[in-house]
């Protein structure tokens, strides 16, 4: 075993000799072209902390199993700590190693000598890399969740400040019914809240420890996997070694949640792009969150929001690639799976870049309250309320719907708003319009009429706000 490993003497990171984890079987090393393709260090170097933590836990388990002595365990543990310090200080530039596991082992040899050769007993890079990546994902997703909380909080603060501002809502991007501005803001809040729940659900399945699964059939040494689970703060130990080393459904889940968050951010972004346009003018994007044009001096472009839309496309591509990696893959570890980390990192990085900008943009939005209230009074937005009024006077809804349609057509033909049509025109549309007096048209009455839970009435929106606040408590 030991003889297969080329142990370099102390060298600077710029000119290290190659350290290989295998080499007895093949007559020569891989061709340079294959070595280059196969090499994952540029991507998986980000797992270095987790790799060292996993190895330190493994040392404890090997010691308990009687595979290494207490002295050897101390030497290995101290050596791994020093390797961590070195990587922290020196970084990764010029490292020739195949992957992070090879690099850590090489540096461990440099630090503690031959005893380093005992570390990989009963372990494979297959269970090692799955453990590292899961650990990394658990931490990265906690950071993403914190960013989501930040954005949700920014939406909540804006909602609280705008309970009594009305605005038009849209279906098909055509004016529909008045709503409270808080209601529109909270609609985006709840979508992101569900994403947090999805992320928490996915993390339950990520927190399953693969270490101890060996290459495929389980470790050949009686390591205490419960001890490993506790040392590394996983929730469970995997039930099947073959499954543990070969599945990446958990990567797909995280990338799916990321793609969903991307889709939600892109919808918020699109609303804001439209609402902040010259045509709408509902909201002003803070200067710091717009960019100029190299040619047109007047431009204040919503680039951050446009990138939210664009990055959502990239996340969707990552999701397709993640599921594609698993489709039709034979059981057991296959090198295809090395691509999983690129996708995981790409998804997490995209959100890490996007969420802070979106949060800051939302926090700094300035709404044109007068314009919004005014737009909400557009009588076309109140057509449904007119129909509802007739229903309250005993007219079946379908008939009242047609009656309002006739009234709107009459107003259009006369070139007048409906409130200015004479009584005769109202009576012609439907006699019930006049029994009990001509209906009063007001956006405020319209939102208040929807006092149903989840509706736009003031009390309902305040209850919604309270529920939103409660939901911001940290997810376990
Ligand atoms: N760099 C590899 C990966 O990311 C580590 C596992 C290699 N395993 C193997 N059997 N070659 O998947």
XYZ file of C-alpha atoms and ligand atoms in Angstrom:
488
model
C 0.000 0.000 0.000
C 2.495 2.476 1.291
C 4.903 1.737 -1.566
C 2.346 2.982 -4.089
C 2.502 6.448 -2.664
C 5.180 8.848 -3.709
C 5.954 10.891 -0.642
C 7.633 14.158 -1.465
C 10.024 15.848 0.877
C 9.254 19.426 1.963
C 8.617 21.510 -1.107
C 7.077 24.855 -1.787
C 3.496 24.719 -3.078
C 4.693 25.987 -6.438
C 6.833 22.937 -7.234
C 5.322 19.931 -5.520
C 5.823 16.399 -6.749
C 2.682 14.533 -7.679
C 1.035 12.535 -4.924
C -1.222 9.793 -6.174
C -3.762 7.774 -4.239
C -3.362 4.793 -6.576
C -0.814 3.605 -9.100
C 0.053 -0.005 -8.394
C -2.317 -1.476 -10.942
C -1.644 0.657 -14.026
C 1.688 0.466 -15.789
C 1.864 4.250 -16.082
C -0.073 7.243 -14.847
C -2.930 8.723 -16.869
C -2.158 10.655 -20.039
C -1.809 14.391 -19.397
C -5.033 15.054 -21.291
C -6.988 12.627 -19.096
C -5.291 13.855 -15.930
C -6.391 17.372 -16.794
C -9.973 16.346 -17.541
C -10.170 14.180 -14.454
C -8.752 16.788 -12.126
C -11.375 18.318 -9.873
C -9.238 20.341 -7.464
C -10.111 23.715 -9.039
C -13.750 22.986 -8.162
C -13.610 20.819 -5.054
C -10.929 22.848 -3.245
C -13.892 24.639 -1.692
C -14.532 21.486 0.331
C -11.202 21.681 2.155
C -12.582 22.520 5.580
C -15.167 19.773 5.392
C -12.583 17.323 4.069
C -10.346 17.964 7.048
C -13.219 17.811 9.524
C -14.405 14.534 8.034
C -10.881 13.126 8.250
C -10.472 14.211 11.861
C -13.708 12.438 12.771
C -12.519 9.403 10.801
C -9.319 9.323 12.859
C -11.415 9.140 16.044
C -13.487 6.309 14.605
C -10.367 4.398 13.471
C -8.891 4.796 16.947
C -12.074 3.503 18.636
C -12.076 0.565 16.221
C -8.468 -0.248 17.199
C -7.148 0.418 13.698
C -4.784 3.161 14.868
C -3.279 3.599 18.326
C -4.060 6.599 20.511
C -0.610 8.018 19.723
C -1.131 7.590 16.001
C -4.560 9.179 16.290
C -3.045 12.163 18.089
C -0.373 12.507 15.423
C -2.920 12.297 12.608
C -5.306 14.712 14.274
C -2.572 17.250 15.029
C -1.268 16.833 11.487
C -4.681 17.479 9.978
C -4.972 20.603 12.076
C -1.649 21.813 10.713
C -2.725 20.987 7.173
C -5.784 23.158 7.754
C -3.581 26.026 8.917
C -1.361 25.627 5.875
C -4.278 25.628 3.464
C -5.740 28.661 5.178
C -2.443 30.513 4.808
C -1.106 29.279 1.500
C -4.270 28.692 -0.488
C -4.479 26.533 -3.583
C -2.472 28.246 -6.277
C -0.049 25.970 -8.054
C -1.297 22.817 -6.354
C -0.967 19.979 -8.861
C -3.163 17.457 -7.042
C -6.055 15.567 -8.583
C -8.594 16.607 -5.993
C -8.977 17.997 -2.494
C -8.694 14.560 -0.907
C -5.363 13.904 -2.620
C -4.038 17.331 -1.673
C -4.950 16.939 2.002
C -3.371 13.511 2.136
C -0.177 14.758 0.470
C 0.134 17.639 2.899
C -0.543 15.248 5.775
C 2.403 13.106 4.626
C 4.530 16.223 4.520
C 3.452 17.059 8.047
C 3.435 13.735 9.924
C 5.308 11.328 7.647
C 4.401 7.710 7.060
C 1.643 7.449 9.646
C -0.413 9.521 7.190
C -0.783 6.330 5.180
C -3.121 4.942 7.859
C -5.754 7.656 7.517
C -7.490 6.230 4.488
C -7.981 2.778 6.067
C -11.509 1.466 5.498
C -12.513 4.627 3.680
C -12.914 5.516 0.006
C -13.054 8.832 -1.746
C -16.573 7.755 -2.634
C -17.926 8.000 0.905
C -15.481 10.807 1.677
C -16.585 13.148 -1.094
C -20.271 12.467 -0.419
C -19.689 13.356 3.237
C -17.713 16.514 2.428
C -20.276 17.760 -0.048
C -23.221 17.138 2.273
C -21.456 18.950 5.117
C -20.691 21.868 2.820
C -24.276 21.981 1.593
C -25.706 22.019 5.111
C -23.655 25.104 5.936
C -24.164 26.849 2.636
C -27.916 26.355 2.845
C -27.984 27.821 6.354
C -26.419 30.951 4.853
C -28.942 30.969 2.009
C -31.758 30.646 4.525
C -30.397 33.609 6.482
C -30.354 35.647 3.253
C -33.930 34.588 2.509
C -34.952 35.740 5.981
C -33.314 39.088 5.238
C -35.281 39.528 2.023
C -38.531 38.351 3.643
C -37.929 40.843 6.415
C -37.388 43.687 3.931
C -40.699 42.797 2.242
C -42.394 42.681 5.635
C -41.096 46.105 6.660
C -42.354 47.606 3.394
C -45.698 45.826 3.836
C -46.147 47.130 7.369
C -45.505 50.656 6.157
C -48.057 50.361 3.345
C -51.129 48.657 4.755
C -53.321 51.629 3.874
C -52.019 52.290 0.386
C -54.163 50.852 -2.404
C -53.021 49.834 -5.851
C -54.385 48.054 -8.899
C -53.731 44.325 -9.058
C -53.253 42.661 -12.429
C -54.190 39.467 -14.188
C -52.775 39.010 -17.689
C -51.001 42.293 -16.867
C -54.391 44.015 -17.261
C -56.015 45.919 -14.411
C -58.059 43.531 -12.261
C -59.121 44.660 -8.768
C -57.784 47.039 -6.121
C -55.569 45.528 -3.432
C -53.532 46.920 -0.574
C -49.882 47.537 -1.467
C -49.013 45.401 1.572
C -50.960 42.546 -0.003
C -48.856 42.631 -3.175
C -45.621 42.783 -1.152
C -46.709 39.883 1.040
C -47.599 37.776 -1.986
C -43.883 37.764 -2.774
C -43.088 37.161 0.894
C -45.119 33.932 1.039
C -43.520 32.497 -2.085
C -40.094 32.932 -0.495
C -41.367 31.584 2.785
C -42.383 28.359 1.045
C -38.905 28.195 -0.459
C -37.476 28.318 3.064
C -39.722 25.417 4.035
C -38.636 23.506 0.942
C -35.003 24.143 1.802
C -35.517 22.928 5.378
C -37.212 19.795 4.034
C -34.339 19.134 1.644
C -31.789 19.632 4.414
C -33.376 16.839 6.459
C -32.365 14.510 3.660
C -28.950 16.133 3.228
C -28.093 15.576 6.896
C -27.609 11.831 6.409
C -24.041 10.596 6.929
C -22.457 8.512 4.113
C -19.058 8.097 5.849
C -18.426 4.454 6.695
C -19.908 3.265 3.415
C -16.456 2.672 1.897
C -16.257 2.465 -1.870
C -19.605 0.711 -2.181
C -20.027 -2.202 0.235
C -19.405 -0.572 3.618
C -16.184 -0.076 5.565
C -14.167 -3.234 6.165
C -13.369 -2.041 9.698
C -15.830 -1.845 12.596
C -16.053 1.950 12.766
C -18.765 3.426 14.980
C -20.917 5.324 12.511
C -23.061 6.795 15.250
C -19.949 8.377 16.711
C -19.097 9.763 13.262
C -22.622 11.115 12.894
C -22.364 12.911 16.215
C -18.866 14.259 15.623
C -19.933 15.719 12.286
C -23.405 16.834 13.457
C -25.404 14.814 10.948
C -28.949 13.780 11.845
C -28.879 10.187 10.668
C -26.604 7.471 9.411
C -27.293 6.222 5.872
C -29.039 2.855 5.716
C -27.377 1.446 2.601
C -23.735 1.870 1.621
C -24.399 1.414 -2.086
C -27.099 4.064 -2.075
C -25.024 6.389 0.108
C -22.090 6.606 -2.322
C -24.044 6.760 -5.538
C -27.051 8.953 -5.021
C -27.130 12.673 -5.494
C -30.875 13.219 -5.280
C -30.147 15.621 -2.444
C -28.095 17.778 -4.846
C -31.074 17.825 -7.206
C -33.315 18.898 -4.339
C -31.104 21.797 -3.349
C -30.687 22.893 -6.943
C -34.449 22.624 -7.408
C -35.084 24.849 -4.392
C -32.483 27.266 -5.767
C -34.188 27.252 -9.170
C -37.544 27.873 -7.496
C -36.084 30.758 -5.493
C -34.639 32.051 -8.762
C -38.065 31.851 -10.385
C -39.645 33.684 -7.452
C -36.980 36.387 -7.448
C -37.446 36.796 -11.179
C -41.181 37.381 -10.709
C -40.591 39.968 -8.003
C -37.959 41.516 -10.260
C -40.315 41.605 -13.224
C -43.064 43.294 -11.178
C -40.564 45.894 -10.030
C -39.182 46.444 -13.523
C -42.708 47.055 -14.829
C -43.881 49.124 -11.855
C -40.785 51.335 -11.926
C -41.032 51.999 -15.671
C -41.922 55.484 -16.928
C -45.267 54.061 -18.057
C -46.282 52.941 -14.561
C -44.255 55.122 -12.197
C -45.588 53.268 -9.144
C -42.202 52.960 -7.522
C -38.758 54.491 -7.795
C -35.719 52.265 -7.687
C -33.017 53.802 -5.548
C -30.178 55.284 -7.632
C -27.683 52.880 -6.105
C -29.655 50.003 -7.619
C -29.808 51.281 -11.160
C -27.134 51.667 -13.793
C -26.671 54.136 -16.611
C -26.326 53.823 -20.344
C -23.047 54.565 -22.121
C -24.999 56.438 -24.791
C -28.346 57.661 -23.457
C -27.812 60.114 -20.613
C -31.335 59.824 -19.208
C -31.232 56.090 -18.510
C -31.541 54.495 -15.073
C -31.681 50.836 -15.903
C -32.844 48.136 -13.483
C -29.878 45.851 -14.213
C -29.952 44.060 -10.848
C -33.559 43.068 -11.384
C -32.907 42.044 -14.972
C -30.043 39.856 -13.757
C -32.449 38.195 -11.322
C -34.501 37.183 -14.362
C -31.397 36.085 -16.261
C -29.848 34.133 -13.388
C -33.134 32.278 -12.896
C -32.480 30.799 -16.340
C -29.017 29.638 -15.296
C -30.460 27.965 -12.183
C -32.986 26.160 -14.286
C -30.124 24.897 -16.462
C -28.292 23.672 -13.345
C -31.396 21.753 -12.304
C -31.694 20.087 -15.685
C -28.025 19.110 -15.525
C -28.366 17.754 -11.960
C -31.250 15.432 -12.750
C -29.544 14.557 -16.031
C -26.465 13.356 -14.109
C -28.526 10.712 -12.343
C -30.726 9.589 -15.182
C -29.726 6.134 -16.369
C -26.555 6.079 -14.242
C -25.571 2.545 -13.244
C -25.697 1.919 -9.500
C -22.555 2.556 -7.480
C -20.198 5.518 -7.835
C -19.484 6.704 -11.383
C -17.212 9.601 -12.262
C -20.143 11.466 -13.777
C -20.968 12.315 -10.180
C -17.912 14.550 -9.918
C -19.950 17.129 -11.842
C -22.417 17.400 -8.934
C -20.273 19.890 -7.048
C -20.020 22.308 -9.944
C -23.834 22.426 -10.012
C -24.235 22.684 -6.267
C -21.685 25.494 -6.022
C -23.093 27.308 -9.020
C -26.614 27.282 -7.566
C -25.496 28.429 -4.125
C -23.208 31.122 -5.580
C -25.975 32.465 -7.793
C -28.263 32.932 -4.806
C -25.492 34.293 -2.612
C -24.929 37.028 -5.206
C -28.574 37.699 -5.950
C -30.290 37.683 -2.572
C -28.394 40.570 -0.938
C -28.962 42.880 -3.921
C -32.642 42.002 -4.014
C -32.989 42.576 -0.273
C -31.274 45.962 -0.465
C -33.341 46.985 -3.479
C -36.610 46.072 -1.750
C -35.583 47.877 1.431
C -34.876 51.068 -0.485
C -37.968 51.122 -2.740
C -39.866 54.396 -2.707
C -43.508 54.004 -3.640
C -45.518 56.835 -5.184
C -48.356 56.465 -2.714
C -50.596 59.154 -4.232
C -50.258 57.704 -7.718
C -50.981 54.183 -6.482
C -54.084 55.247 -4.531
C -55.265 57.191 -7.536
C -54.700 54.290 -9.935
C -56.684 52.029 -7.585
C -59.720 54.285 -8.048
C -59.938 53.461 -11.766
C -63.601 52.505 -12.069
C -62.779 49.578 -14.350
C -61.132 47.936 -11.314
C -64.482 48.141 -9.521
C -66.585 46.314 -12.117
C -66.614 43.131 -10.043
C -67.848 45.116 -7.029
C -70.700 46.502 -9.130
C -71.697 42.974 -10.104
C -71.452 41.900 -6.432
C -73.752 44.789 -5.472
C -76.428 43.505 -7.833
C -75.976 40.014 -6.367
C -76.654 41.466 -2.907
C -79.853 42.889 -4.398
C -80.956 39.421 -5.454
C -79.702 39.286 -9.049
C -77.971 35.995 -10.014
C -74.237 36.588 -10.541
C -74.154 35.621 -14.216
C -76.950 38.099 -14.958
C -75.268 40.857 -12.947
C -71.948 40.170 -14.745
C -73.685 40.800 -18.091
C -75.455 43.878 -16.694
C -72.125 45.455 -15.698
C -70.758 44.586 -19.125
C -73.672 46.470 -20.733
C -73.074 49.446 -18.459
C -69.359 49.579 -19.362
C -70.224 49.343 -23.068
C -72.718 52.213 -22.704
C -70.057 54.315 -20.947
C -67.562 53.601 -23.683
C -70.097 54.514 -26.390
C -70.930 57.764 -24.591
C -67.267 58.515 -23.982
C -68.001 58.980 -20.278
C -66.973 57.317 -17.050
C -69.850 55.193 -15.731
C -70.423 57.478 -12.756
C -71.343 60.235 -15.213
C -73.905 58.159 -17.118
C -77.511 59.231 -16.529
C -79.841 57.104 -14.401
C -81.615 55.973 -17.558
C -78.468 54.312 -18.827
C -77.983 52.532 -15.497
C -81.618 51.371 -15.459
C -81.278 50.130 -19.011
C -78.229 48.058 -18.068
C -80.232 46.635 -15.150
C -83.138 48.068 -13.137
C -81.621 46.723 -9.899
C -78.839 49.339 -10.259
C -81.368 51.970 -9.148
C -83.298 50.026 -6.506
C -81.589 50.883 -3.241
C -79.708 53.757 -4.885
C -76.895 53.894 -7.409
C -73.952 51.858 -6.094
C -71.088 53.826 -4.606
C -67.808 53.094 -6.317
C -64.721 53.135 -4.138
C -61.477 51.213 -4.090
C -61.515 51.351 -0.307
C -64.961 49.696 -0.169
C -63.739 47.126 -2.669
C -60.764 45.997 -0.555
C -62.838 46.128 2.636
C -65.504 43.933 1.060
C -62.890 41.189 0.948
C -62.557 40.587 4.650
C -62.222 36.870 4.075
C -59.055 35.245 5.483
C -56.270 35.846 2.962
C -58.237 38.733 1.444
C -57.593 42.458 1.190
C -59.714 43.781 4.080
C -57.668 45.728 6.596
C -58.173 43.222 9.416
C -57.349 40.316 7.078
C -54.149 41.996 5.918
C -53.138 42.771 9.506
C -53.714 39.107 10.406
C -51.627 38.142 7.378
C -48.839 40.464 8.507
C -48.870 38.923 11.975
C -48.677 35.415 10.489
C -45.800 36.515 8.244
C -43.919 37.860 11.244
C -44.424 34.644 13.182
C -43.198 32.615 10.223
C -39.871 34.461 10.221
C -38.740 32.613 13.316
C -35.705 30.473 12.460
C -36.551 27.100 10.930
C -35.162 24.095 12.762
N -13.110 13.881 -7.160
C -14.047 12.816 -7.013
C -15.481 13.352 -7.042
O -15.632 14.501 -6.880
C -13.811 12.098 -5.734
C -14.293 10.685 -5.757
C -13.425 9.880 -6.634
N -13.782 8.523 -6.585
C -13.332 7.637 -7.472
N -13.743 6.429 -7.359
N -12.539 7.992 -8.448
O -16.443 12.637 -7.246
